[in-house]
Amino acid sequence: HETIYQLIYNNHEDLGEEHQYLRQGRSKRKRRKEIKASQGGIIGRVGIENRPAIADEKIEIGHWESDTIIGGNHSGVIVTHVDKRSKYLVAGLGKNKTANMINQVTLSLFSEIRDSALKTMTFDNGKEFSGHAIIAKALGVECFFATPYHSWERGLNEHTNGLLRQFFPKQTNFKITKPVELQRAVNLINHRPRKSLDYQTPDEVFYEQTS
């Protein structure tokens, strides 16, 4: 694939506009160092390699993977958090992708979750999670960040976001999506039996182990 990229970016034999068919549609390649610089640093970032090993064992409730789903043309956002053990999902709507908005939605989502179900959260490296210290202090959790470009380290969250996308396609305007519509989708996902849970639902596993 690298050879094909080189031919397109160098306009080999006057290929012309083939760059428009690339994933990002760029006519010039963006250097990796430029990509990293554009992301900016996250103050107090702690890598996933420092997360307690028990989080990967999926034997206890309270280790969450967190992410956002962006609306069409950046029209609003859904904030998602999924418990690794039970696959239980909590999700809320936000007007934008700022750190303050993400924190506001997150704290609201977890306001009724028992303290025993709050141990760690693992984010991607987007700036929307730069306010992680506020979340950590308010909820009493430890916050960690996945390795850049290693989406599989939050595979459960990526998969769950895909389930939500079945209800809200990519061009959905989340600024006009009603909370009741989102909650209906979340409830359907949380009450769907899973083979990996011995055909229990995420709701059953989550509340059985936190009651």
mmCIF file of C-alpha atoms in Angstrom, residues 36 60-61 91 135 137 186:
data_model
loop_
_atom_site.group_PDB
_atom_site.id
_atom_site.type_symbol
_atom_site.label_atom_id
_atom_site.label_comp_id
_atom_site.label_asym_id
_atom_site.label_seq_id
_atom_site.Cartn_x
_atom_site.Cartn_y
_atom_site.Cartn_z
ATOM 1 C CA LYS A 36 1.172 14.542 16.699
ATOM 2 C CA GLU A 60 -14.821 -6.891 38.362
ATOM 3 C CA ILE A 61 -17.185 -4.040 37.641
ATOM 4 C CA ALA A 91 -24.253 7.632 27.099
ATOM 5 C CA ILE A 135 -13.436 13.665 36.391
ATOM 6 C CA LYS A 137 -11.425 14.004 41.507
ATOM 7 C CA VAL A 186 -28.922 2.605 25.158
#
